Every structure is written in structure tokens, then in C-alpha cells.
């Protein structure tokens, strides 16, 4: 009980509860990158919703997707927190465009995982939570209900039942290697979205993630002549990235 009170007090000193930031009902959507907006029913992260990020056994890249989902909201001024993902580093977050001065990492929450996630929901705009093995649906349902009440976007990372939207990487492949020569230049991920209500209709996009480049591009799967969205990464100082540059499908990126 004492640990819970200390954590709640510390968060209260850092940020205001997300529910207090939206008393008028305005700004109910947090922005996402344009290519990811096509996966979400409102083209953004709706406050109070649960948007899960999963990865099929045959694919990987869930961390990249999770960071890409947070980046626009972070740059727009939202606070983000990631709980239970010890492999996530600050360099990866900065390269994805997340503002490090508004990012909280709790890599090892231990047995107090539900308490930590609940406390962060009370004071942070977006909370990524990787549930440990054995967490019951009763606990996860309570956390989702708390997020709805507080106006926080809960982003379960991994298996989660009952999310409003579930984004899942179903396929991935590297590009650049030839027969015995070449180097990895970019990575293609296929991301599907399924959910409830307005998100019932399945959606899918293909995303290119260059491995050693300063660009991130995506094309909506099955859309002839789809616009390519190029995001320019920040310099080594981890300052916010340059605005989005939209280029046509046949044009060379600037």
C-alpha cells in the first residue's frame, strides 16, 4: 500500500491526469503517422480506447510498430509510458521520433505490474503495457475500464483479450541481399487491424522500414498509386523530426 501511494504521488507531481486535460471533450484523438492512421477507425488514438500491438509467431517487428504508434502523439506533446518491455532502449525510442523528456520506462515492474500500470493510466496520455504471464482477464478488464474513465490510451503489447483494436504484424521480410552478396537495406512488414465497433472491418497495410537509412516509408496494401509517406529521422541530438514530406508513388523522396 505504501509503495502504491508513493508511486501515485510521484506521478501527480510530473503530469496532470489525462482526464483533466480533456474536460471539454475536445482533443479526443491523439495523432498517429498518416500510414498508420488507415488502420484505426478514427485515424488516430482515441482517448479511453485500448489498442493492442501483437506479432504473429512467424513474424517480428512488434517493437518498431509500437514505437511508430507512439511517435506522433509524443511529438505533439503527449506523455507516454512503457511498462514491462526491458529490451526497449532510449536510442530506439529517440530514433522513432519519441520525445525522451516525455517518456517513462518501467522495464521491470515485478509483482506490482497491475498497480504500476493503473498509476500510470491515471497520469499519462498513452501507456504501453506488456502483461506478464498469468495475468487474469479480470485484471486486464479493470485496467481497460480505468483507461476509459481516465481518458488514457492503453496499448497492450502482446496477447490481450477484448481490445478495441488489435494491430498485428502478420508477415515480414528483409530486402537487399542477393545470391551471396549485398546488404540488408530495408524491411517490409504487413500489419493487419481488427477490432470492435467501428473497427470491425479488417484493414491491412504494408510498411517498409529501412534498416540503415534515415527514412521510413509505407504504402497501403492493395491501393493502386498509393501515396508514399516519408518520415525524416532526427539528428543525433534526438530533437523532434522534421515535418512529414508527402511524395507521389513514382517521385523520388526529397
Short mmCIF file of C-alpha atoms in Angstrom, two decimals, residues 12-187:
data_model
loop_
_atom_site.label_atom_id
_atom_site.label_comp_id
_atom_site.label_asym_id
_atom_site.label_seq_id
_atom_site.Cartn_x
_atom_site.Cartn_y
_atom_site.Cartn_z
CA UNK A 12 0.92 13.54 -9.74
CA UNK A 13 3.93 15.83 -9.47
CA UNK A 14 5.05 15.06 -13.03
CA UNK A 15 1.87 15.30 -15.09
CA UNK A 16 -1.80 16.08 -14.83
CA UNK A 17 -4.28 13.21 -15.21
CA UNK A 18 -5.25 12.71 -18.83
CA UNK A 19 -8.92 13.09 -17.90
CA UNK A 20 -8.27 16.63 -16.64
CA UNK A 21 -6.70 17.60 -19.97
CA UNK A 22 -9.91 16.87 -21.83
CA UNK A 23 -12.75 18.21 -19.66
CA UNK A 24 -14.38 19.99 -22.61
CA UNK A 25 -14.46 16.84 -24.73
CA UNK A 26 -12.00 18.36 -27.22
CA UNK A 27 -8.84 16.71 -28.47
CA UNK A 28 -10.26 13.23 -28.00
CA UNK A 29 -7.87 11.93 -30.67
CA UNK A 30 -4.11 11.70 -30.35
CA UNK A 31 -2.32 11.84 -33.72
CA UNK A 32 -0.55 8.93 -35.39
CA UNK A 33 1.59 8.77 -38.53
CA UNK A 34 -0.61 9.02 -41.65
CA UNK A 35 0.15 5.50 -42.86
CA UNK A 36 -0.88 4.02 -39.50
CA UNK A 37 -3.99 6.18 -39.38
CA UNK A 38 -5.50 3.98 -42.07
CA UNK A 39 -5.56 1.10 -39.58
CA UNK A 40 -7.57 2.97 -36.95
CA UNK A 41 -11.31 3.77 -37.20
CA UNK A 42 -10.80 7.48 -36.41
CA UNK A 43 -7.32 7.75 -38.00
CA UNK A 44 -5.89 8.43 -34.56
CA UNK A 45 -5.63 7.13 -30.99
CA UNK A 46 -8.95 7.79 -29.31
CA UNK A 47 -8.62 8.68 -25.64
CA UNK A 48 -10.05 5.94 -23.45
CA UNK A 49 -9.52 3.22 -26.05
CA UNK A 50 -7.40 0.07 -25.91
CA UNK A 51 -5.20 -0.53 -28.97
CA UNK A 52 -3.22 -3.76 -28.72
CA UNK A 53 0.01 -4.46 -30.62
CA UNK A 54 0.75 -8.10 -31.34
CA UNK A 55 3.07 -10.17 -33.51
CA UNK A 56 2.33 -13.49 -35.17
CA UNK A 57 4.75 -16.31 -34.39
CA UNK A 58 6.06 -16.27 -37.96
CA UNK A 59 6.86 -12.54 -37.90
CA UNK A 60 8.65 -9.95 -35.77
CA UNK A 61 8.85 -6.18 -35.58
CA UNK A 62 6.31 -5.51 -32.83
CA UNK A 63 8.64 -3.06 -31.06
CA UNK A 64 9.06 -0.97 -34.21
CA UNK A 65 5.29 -0.86 -34.69
CA UNK A 66 4.68 0.07 -31.08
CA UNK A 67 7.19 2.94 -31.23
CA UNK A 68 5.79 4.17 -34.55
CA UNK A 69 2.32 4.19 -32.99
CA UNK A 70 3.50 6.49 -30.17
CA UNK A 71 5.76 8.84 -32.12
CA UNK A 72 3.27 11.40 -33.45
CA UNK A 73 1.43 11.74 -30.14
CA UNK A 74 4.72 12.19 -28.32
CA UNK A 75 5.93 14.88 -30.70
CA UNK A 76 2.57 16.65 -30.31
CA UNK A 77 3.16 16.94 -26.54
CA UNK A 78 1.63 13.78 -25.05
CA UNK A 79 3.28 11.84 -22.24
CA UNK A 80 3.96 8.16 -22.93
CA UNK A 81 4.98 5.27 -20.69
CA UNK A 82 6.18 1.74 -21.46
CA UNK A 83 5.84 -0.95 -18.80
CA UNK A 84 7.39 -4.43 -18.87
CA UNK A 85 9.49 -4.15 -22.05
CA UNK A 86 13.10 -4.37 -20.78
CA UNK A 87 14.55 -4.76 -24.28
CA UNK A 88 13.36 -1.29 -25.27
CA UNK A 89 16.14 1.30 -25.22
CA UNK A 90 16.14 5.09 -25.28
CA UNK A 91 18.11 5.17 -28.53
CA UNK A 92 15.42 3.16 -30.34
CA UNK A 93 12.72 5.44 -28.92
CA UNK A 94 14.60 8.57 -29.99
CA UNK A 95 15.20 7.21 -33.48
CA UNK A 96 11.46 6.56 -33.78
CA UNK A 97 10.84 10.23 -33.04
CA UNK A 98 9.60 9.95 -29.45
CA UNK A 99 10.35 12.90 -27.18
CA UNK A 100 12.50 11.38 -24.43
CA UNK A 101 11.63 14.12 -21.95
CA UNK A 102 8.03 12.90 -22.06
CA UNK A 103 8.74 9.16 -21.93
CA UNK A 104 8.66 6.97 -18.81
CA UNK A 105 10.15 3.47 -18.89
CA UNK A 106 9.36 0.83 -16.25
CA UNK A 107 11.23 -2.23 -17.58
CA UNK A 108 10.80 -4.47 -14.51
CA UNK A 109 7.52 -3.74 -12.67
CA UNK A 110 7.61 -7.13 -10.92
CA UNK A 111 4.65 -8.38 -8.94
CA UNK A 112 3.25 -4.83 -8.76
CA UNK A 113 2.59 -4.76 -12.53
CA UNK A 114 -1.18 -4.03 -12.19
CA UNK A 115 -0.51 -1.28 -9.64
CA UNK A 116 2.18 0.35 -11.78
CA UNK A 117 0.02 0.28 -14.93
CA UNK A 118 -3.01 1.65 -13.05
CA UNK A 119 -0.97 4.52 -11.57
CA UNK A 120 0.42 5.44 -14.98
CA UNK A 121 -3.06 5.34 -16.55
CA UNK A 122 -4.07 7.99 -14.01
CA UNK A 123 -1.38 10.42 -15.14
CA UNK A 124 -0.10 9.61 -18.64
CA UNK A 125 -1.70 10.03 -22.07
CA UNK A 126 -0.52 6.73 -23.61
CA UNK A 127 0.52 3.65 -21.61
CA UNK A 128 2.14 0.64 -23.28
CA UNK A 129 1.80 -2.43 -21.07
CA UNK A 130 3.33 -5.85 -21.71
CA UNK A 131 1.33 -8.17 -19.47
CA UNK A 132 3.35 -10.84 -17.64
CA UNK A 133 2.33 -14.48 -17.87
CA UNK A 134 -0.57 -15.44 -15.68
CA UNK A 135 -2.36 -12.09 -15.53
CA UNK A 136 -6.10 -12.76 -15.44
CA UNK A 137 -8.66 -11.20 -17.75
CA UNK A 138 -10.30 -9.72 -14.66
CA UNK A 139 -7.19 -7.59 -14.10
CA UNK A 140 -6.80 -6.59 -17.73
CA UNK A 141 -10.50 -5.72 -18.00
CA UNK A 142 -10.19 -3.47 -14.94
CA UNK A 143 -7.20 -1.69 -16.46
CA UNK A 144 -9.06 -1.15 -19.74
CA UNK A 145 -12.04 0.24 -17.82
CA UNK A 146 -9.73 2.55 -15.88
CA UNK A 147 -8.23 3.82 -19.15
CA UNK A 148 -11.72 4.58 -20.47
CA UNK A 149 -12.55 6.50 -17.32
CA UNK A 150 -9.30 8.48 -17.23
CA UNK A 151 -9.10 9.24 -20.96
CA UNK A 152 -5.82 7.38 -21.37
CA UNK A 153 -4.91 5.32 -24.43
CA UNK A 154 -3.92 1.84 -23.23
CA UNK A 155 -1.62 -0.02 -25.63
CA UNK A 156 -1.25 -3.68 -24.59
CA UNK A 157 1.96 -5.10 -26.03
CA UNK A 158 1.39 -8.79 -26.73
CA UNK A 159 -1.59 -11.06 -26.17
CA UNK A 160 -4.65 -9.20 -24.86
CA UNK A 161 -8.35 -10.10 -24.92
CA UNK A 162 -11.05 -7.53 -25.61
CA UNK A 163 -9.05 -4.66 -27.13
CA UNK A 164 -10.96 -2.09 -29.18
CA UNK A 165 -8.40 -2.52 -31.97
CA UNK A 166 -5.67 -5.13 -32.35
CA UNK A 167 -2.76 -4.38 -34.68
CA UNK A 168 -0.80 -7.47 -35.63
CA UNK A 169 2.28 -7.98 -37.77
CA UNK A 170 1.45 -10.99 -39.92
CA UNK A 171 4.46 -11.08 -42.22
CA UNK A 172 7.91 -9.58 -42.57
CA UNK A 173 10.84 -9.85 -44.95
CA UNK A 174 14.22 -8.19 -45.43
CA UNK A 175 15.30 -6.68 -48.73
CA UNK A 176 18.76 -6.08 -50.17
CA UNK A 177 20.51 -9.43 -50.15
CA UNK A 178 21.33 -11.16 -53.44
CA UNK A 179 22.81 -14.62 -54.11
CA UNK A 180 25.92 -14.43 -51.95
CA UNK A 181 26.23 -10.64 -51.93
CA UNK A 182 24.55 -7.39 -50.94
CA UNK A 183 23.42 -5.95 -47.62
CA UNK A 184 20.15 -5.51 -45.76
CA UNK A 185 18.64 -2.20 -46.85
CA UNK A 186 15.01 -2.23 -45.73
CA UNK A 187 12.34 -4.38 -44.17
#
